Amino acid sequence: MKHIAFEYGAGTMEASLPDSTDIFIPGETVKDPACIPEEELEKAYQKSLAHPIGMDCLTDLVQKNEKPADRQTVVFIIPDRVKGGEQATSHRKLAVKYMLKELYAAGVKKEHILFIISNGLHPRSTEADALAIFGPELYGDFWHTGQIISHDSEDAEHMVDLGVTRRGDPVSMSRYVFECDIPILVGHVQGNPYGGYSGGYKHSATGITNWRSIASHHVPAVMHREDFTPVNGGSLMRDKFDEISMHMEYKMGHPFFCCDAVLDTMSRQIAIYSGYAREMMPESWKLADQRTYVHWARKKYDVLVFGMPQKFHYGDGMGTNPIMMMQALSAQVLRFKRIMSDHCVIICSSLCNGFFNDSRWPYLRELFENFQHDQMNILPDMNRLGEYYGTNAEYIRKYRFANAFHPFHGFSMMACGHIAEMNTSAIYIVGAQEPGYARAMGLKTRASFEEALADARKKYVGENPNILALPMTFKKAAVHLCMADSKLDSMDEYGRRPGDLHYGEHDVNQIKADQAGRELRD
């Protein structure tokens, strides 16, 4: 037998699994592409920023602007703490450092710099969050002057309505970004179950907009399509990210300047890419695919085994709150669907103790209760309440002023959460202290991994199932597992890659025409 420890609460729970069990740990079982040595990071940033893909470098953008350099405003759009690493050499910290150096040399004044943390519907960042994201030096330079702020999607005065995309999706964005002279997106190219990768146009389409715009893609009608599972770069959701962000660029009259880093399992930089997102994303994804879409499995697996800590990327309680648990389970289905058999079963340890963390998710207890009544048979049935929760004044106040998630965020979690039920025969929660919460979400409960596996063998997978153990699932940056003999990567089943858009070409052409016009006038 193999004795493997899986995450459980703040500790671990051990499982005894058959010797035939395979084990996969991100960054260990298959090594990541080599990261850039720390002593070479400055050179890598300087090279990328000096030769951006598809647009001018920052110095030239400043010089070609109609305003004098000392009057130009720059807004950096910075991801929140959900992803990206917080080490001294993190991409956020270094990208900002080297871009500021270039902007200052070009004549931009420090007082005209603003940093907006692009939390979207996530909790607005606290002072402690800002210190962790920016580090002591940048924090000390900009926090006390009010030049580091957190996006507030419900602040009507500082949001601007940009109408709709050609598909009809509503677009709103931060007025701070819309009105600045140079908007800079700092993003992370890490595997994400929502559309393939973070960074690029996903960053702007989700981080600086509002719930109505996000409701055009984080909903069952988009997330339950065949093109969404398994995760890939050619889904309707990904197209919508691109269209919404290009619509922002069209309305601004110029593109975002992007600086994205492909990151490894430890959130270290593998490569730096800068420039125009529409042309830069496909290039960055080519390398990111090598780390993220891991062609490893030589058989389909009937049982996936992993553990869920109480606290991980969305915060304390994600691994015990029943709705967030469902999202976390489904995220793994999205990542691993390519290697799952048609009757696959998941066995996952979780405290499942009823801790909702009401200060962070003040609405989820009520959502859970709603799900138990009023003909709510499956999670998509809850979607009809999205408008009701999305406009709930007290929950919105807690989002704006008490560092809680926006109430509509729960609906994107539920839309994702149903994917686990759609693609598995059964899901067992092991070690639940309050098992009724798991059973109320349609999950099975057992006291141990061994009991769960015995039941799954009897009912679903037979006596000799192919078992894959996935320790550290929520502790390390995940990968998207693929069959060893497959050739698919971030593109969808039809061979489309990011940039192969069917909508928004008018927006792209108009942006380029506007740029050419400015250059001609200059």
PDB file of C-alpha atoms in Angstrom, residues 35-145:
ATOM      1  CA  CYS A  35      12.768  30.024 -14.378  1.00  0.00           C
ATOM      2  CA  ILE A  36      14.889  33.134 -14.894  1.00  0.00           C
ATOM      3  CA  PRO A  37      17.715  33.259 -12.308  1.00  0.00           C
ATOM      4  CA  GLU A  38      17.228  36.113  -9.867  1.00  0.00           C
ATOM      5  CA  GLU A  39      20.436  37.828 -10.963  1.00  0.00           C
ATOM      6  CA  GLU A  40      19.125  37.941 -14.553  1.00  0.00           C
ATOM      7  CA  LEU A  41      15.617  39.253 -13.843  1.00  0.00           C
ATOM      8  CA  GLU A  42      16.479  42.935 -14.284  1.00  0.00           C
ATOM      9  CA  LYS A  43      17.984  42.276 -17.704  1.00  0.00           C
ATOM     10  CA  ALA A  44      14.932  40.209 -18.726  1.00  0.00           C
ATOM     11  CA  TYR A  45      12.520  42.980 -17.745  1.00  0.00           C
ATOM     12  CA  GLN A  46      14.571  45.640 -19.490  1.00  0.00           C
ATOM     13  CA  LYS A  47      14.713  43.591 -22.697  1.00  0.00           C
ATOM     14  CA  SER A  48      10.971  42.918 -22.681  1.00  0.00           C
ATOM     15  CA  LEU A  49      10.026  46.527 -21.934  1.00  0.00           C
ATOM     16  CA  ALA A  50      12.421  47.846 -24.587  1.00  0.00           C
ATOM     17  CA  HIS A  51      10.915  45.596 -27.275  1.00  0.00           C
ATOM     18  CA  PRO A  52       7.169  45.247 -26.593  1.00  0.00           C
ATOM     19  CA  ILE A  53       5.105  43.109 -28.937  1.00  0.00           C
ATOM     20  CA  GLY A  54       2.735  44.987 -31.232  1.00  0.00           C
ATOM     21  CA  MET A  55       3.093  48.515 -29.818  1.00  0.00           C
ATOM     22  CA  ASP A  56       5.518  51.225 -28.794  1.00  0.00           C
ATOM     23  CA  CYS A  57       7.607  51.068 -25.641  1.00  0.00           C
ATOM     24  CA  LEU A  58       6.563  53.228 -22.697  1.00  0.00           C
ATOM     25  CA  THR A  59       9.113  55.949 -23.496  1.00  0.00           C
ATOM     26  CA  ASP A  60       7.724  56.332 -27.012  1.00  0.00           C
ATOM     27  CA  LEU A  61       4.119  56.277 -25.762  1.00  0.00           C
ATOM     28  CA  VAL A  62       4.953  59.204 -23.487  1.00  0.00           C
ATOM     29  CA  GLN A  63       6.782  61.121 -26.194  1.00  0.00           C
ATOM     30  CA  LYS A  64       4.047  60.644 -28.803  1.00  0.00           C
ATOM     31  CA  ASN A  65       1.238  61.758 -26.495  1.00  0.00           C
ATOM     32  CA  GLU A  66      -0.221  65.180 -27.214  1.00  0.00           C
ATOM     33  CA  LYS A  67       0.216  66.217 -23.574  1.00  0.00           C
ATOM     34  CA  PRO A  68       3.603  67.217 -22.153  1.00  0.00           C
ATOM     35  CA  ALA A  69       5.204  64.333 -20.273  1.00  0.00           C
ATOM     36  CA  ASP A  70       4.945  66.062 -16.901  1.00  0.00           C
ATOM     37  CA  ARG A  71       1.150  66.297 -17.259  1.00  0.00           C
ATOM     38  CA  GLN A  72       0.480  62.733 -18.390  1.00  0.00           C
ATOM     39  CA  THR A  73      -1.324  60.340 -16.050  1.00  0.00           C
ATOM     40  CA  VAL A  74      -0.457  56.661 -15.730  1.00  0.00           C
ATOM     41  CA  VAL A  75      -2.586  54.000 -14.051  1.00  0.00           C
ATOM     42  CA  PHE A  76      -1.106  50.618 -13.159  1.00  0.00           C
ATOM     43  CA  ILE A  77      -3.708  47.843 -12.898  1.00  0.00           C
ATOM     44  CA  ILE A  78      -2.353  45.313 -10.407  1.00  0.00           C
ATOM     45  CA  PRO A  79      -3.822  41.866  -9.537  1.00  0.00           C
ATOM     46  CA  ASP A  80      -5.013  41.228  -5.985  1.00  0.00           C
ATOM     47  CA  ARG A  81      -3.574  38.608  -3.638  1.00  0.00           C
ATOM     48  CA  VAL A  82      -5.453  35.671  -5.174  1.00  0.00           C
ATOM     49  CA  LYS A  83      -2.529  34.863  -7.451  1.00  0.00           C
ATOM     50  CA  GLY A  84       0.973  35.817  -8.463  1.00  0.00           C
ATOM     51  CA  GLY A  85       3.247  35.356  -5.460  1.00  0.00           C
ATOM     52  CA  GLU A  86       4.391  37.843  -2.843  1.00  0.00           C
ATOM     53  CA  GLN A  87       8.140  37.208  -2.680  1.00  0.00           C
ATOM     54  CA  ALA A  88      10.544  40.149  -2.994  1.00  0.00           C
ATOM     55  CA  THR A  89      11.176  39.231  -6.642  1.00  0.00           C
ATOM     56  CA  SER A  90       7.508  38.711  -7.558  1.00  0.00           C
ATOM     57  CA  HIS A  91       6.415  39.827 -11.005  1.00  0.00           C
ATOM     58  CA  ARG A  92       4.174  42.571  -9.619  1.00  0.00           C
ATOM     59  CA  LYS A  93       6.961  44.172  -7.626  1.00  0.00           C
ATOM     60  CA  LEU A  94       9.654  43.986 -10.302  1.00  0.00           C
ATOM     61  CA  ALA A  95       7.468  44.904 -13.279  1.00  0.00           C
ATOM     62  CA  VAL A  96       6.291  48.052 -11.516  1.00  0.00           C
ATOM     63  CA  LYS A  97       9.832  48.919 -10.406  1.00  0.00           C
ATOM     64  CA  TYR A  98      11.300  48.801 -13.909  1.00  0.00           C
ATOM     65  CA  MET A  99       8.346  50.478 -15.612  1.00  0.00           C
ATOM     66  CA  LEU A 100       8.410  53.336 -13.106  1.00  0.00           C
ATOM     67  CA  LYS A 101      12.078  53.833 -13.845  1.00  0.00           C
ATOM     68  CA  GLU A 102      11.330  54.163 -17.554  1.00  0.00           C
ATOM     69  CA  LEU A 103       8.349  56.454 -17.026  1.00  0.00           C
ATOM     70  CA  TYR A 104      10.267  58.774 -14.717  1.00  0.00           C
ATOM     71  CA  ALA A 105      13.133  58.956 -17.233  1.00  0.00           C
ATOM     72  CA  ALA A 106      10.594  59.908 -19.926  1.00  0.00           C
ATOM     73  CA  GLY A 107       9.361  62.818 -17.795  1.00  0.00           C
ATOM     74  CA  VAL A 108       6.247  61.429 -16.085  1.00  0.00           C
ATOM     75  CA  LYS A 109       5.802  62.842 -12.585  1.00  0.00           C
ATOM     76  CA  LYS A 110       5.410  60.618  -9.548  1.00  0.00           C
ATOM     77  CA  GLU A 111       2.300  62.495  -8.432  1.00  0.00           C
ATOM     78  CA  HIS A 112       0.570  61.499 -11.688  1.00  0.00           C
ATOM     79  CA  ILE A 113       0.973  57.760 -11.035  1.00  0.00           C
ATOM     80  CA  LEU A 114      -1.949  55.729  -9.654  1.00  0.00           C
ATOM     81  CA  PHE A 115      -2.082  52.043  -8.731  1.00  0.00           C
ATOM     82  CA  ILE A 116      -5.475  50.337  -8.789  1.00  0.00           C
ATOM     83  CA  ILE A 117      -5.726  46.832  -7.361  1.00  0.00           C
ATOM     84  CA  SER A 118      -7.943  44.983  -9.830  1.00  0.00           C
ATOM     85  CA  ASN A 119     -10.003  42.937  -7.400  1.00  0.00           C
ATOM     86  CA  GLY A 120     -13.162  42.971  -9.548  1.00  0.00           C
ATOM     87  CA  LEU A 121     -15.800  41.255  -7.395  1.00  0.00           C
ATOM     88  CA  HIS A 122     -13.185  39.988  -4.935  1.00  0.00           C
ATOM     89  CA  PRO A 123     -12.794  41.730  -1.563  1.00  0.00           C
ATOM     90  CA  ARG A 124     -11.298  45.186  -1.783  1.00  0.00           C
ATOM     91  CA  SER A 125      -7.740  45.063  -0.515  1.00  0.00           C
ATOM     92  CA  THR A 126      -6.776  46.054   3.000  1.00  0.00           C
ATOM     93  CA  GLU A 127      -3.650  47.983   3.961  1.00  0.00           C
ATOM     94  CA  ALA A 128      -2.001  44.679   4.883  1.00  0.00           C
ATOM     95  CA  ASP A 129      -2.911  43.308   1.435  1.00  0.00           C
ATOM     96  CA  ALA A 130      -1.351  46.323  -0.252  1.00  0.00           C
ATOM     97  CA  LEU A 131       1.867  45.892   1.721  1.00  0.00           C
ATOM     98  CA  ALA A 132       2.058  42.218   0.702  1.00  0.00           C
ATOM     99  CA  ILE A 133       1.323  42.969  -2.965  1.00  0.00           C
ATOM    100  CA  PHE A 134       3.681  45.914  -3.419  1.00  0.00           C
ATOM    101  CA  GLY A 135       6.383  45.322  -0.812  1.00  0.00           C
ATOM    102  CA  PRO A 136       7.721  47.876   1.669  1.00  0.00           C
ATOM    103  CA  GLU A 137       9.408  50.207  -0.842  1.00  0.00           C
ATOM    104  CA  LEU A 138       6.514  50.755  -3.264  1.00  0.00           C
ATOM    105  CA  TYR A 139       4.010  50.694  -0.422  1.00  0.00           C
ATOM    106  CA  GLY A 140       5.974  53.377   1.428  1.00  0.00           C
ATOM    107  CA  ASP A 141       6.225  55.552  -1.680  1.00  0.00           C
ATOM    108  CA  PHE A 142       2.565  55.434  -2.726  1.00  0.00           C
ATOM    109  CA  TRP A 143       0.187  54.191  -0.006  1.00  0.00           C
ATOM    110  CA  HIS A 144       0.223  57.198   2.298  1.00  0.00           C
ATOM    111  CA  THR A 145      -0.385  59.622  -0.575  1.00  0.00           C
TER     112      THR A 145
END
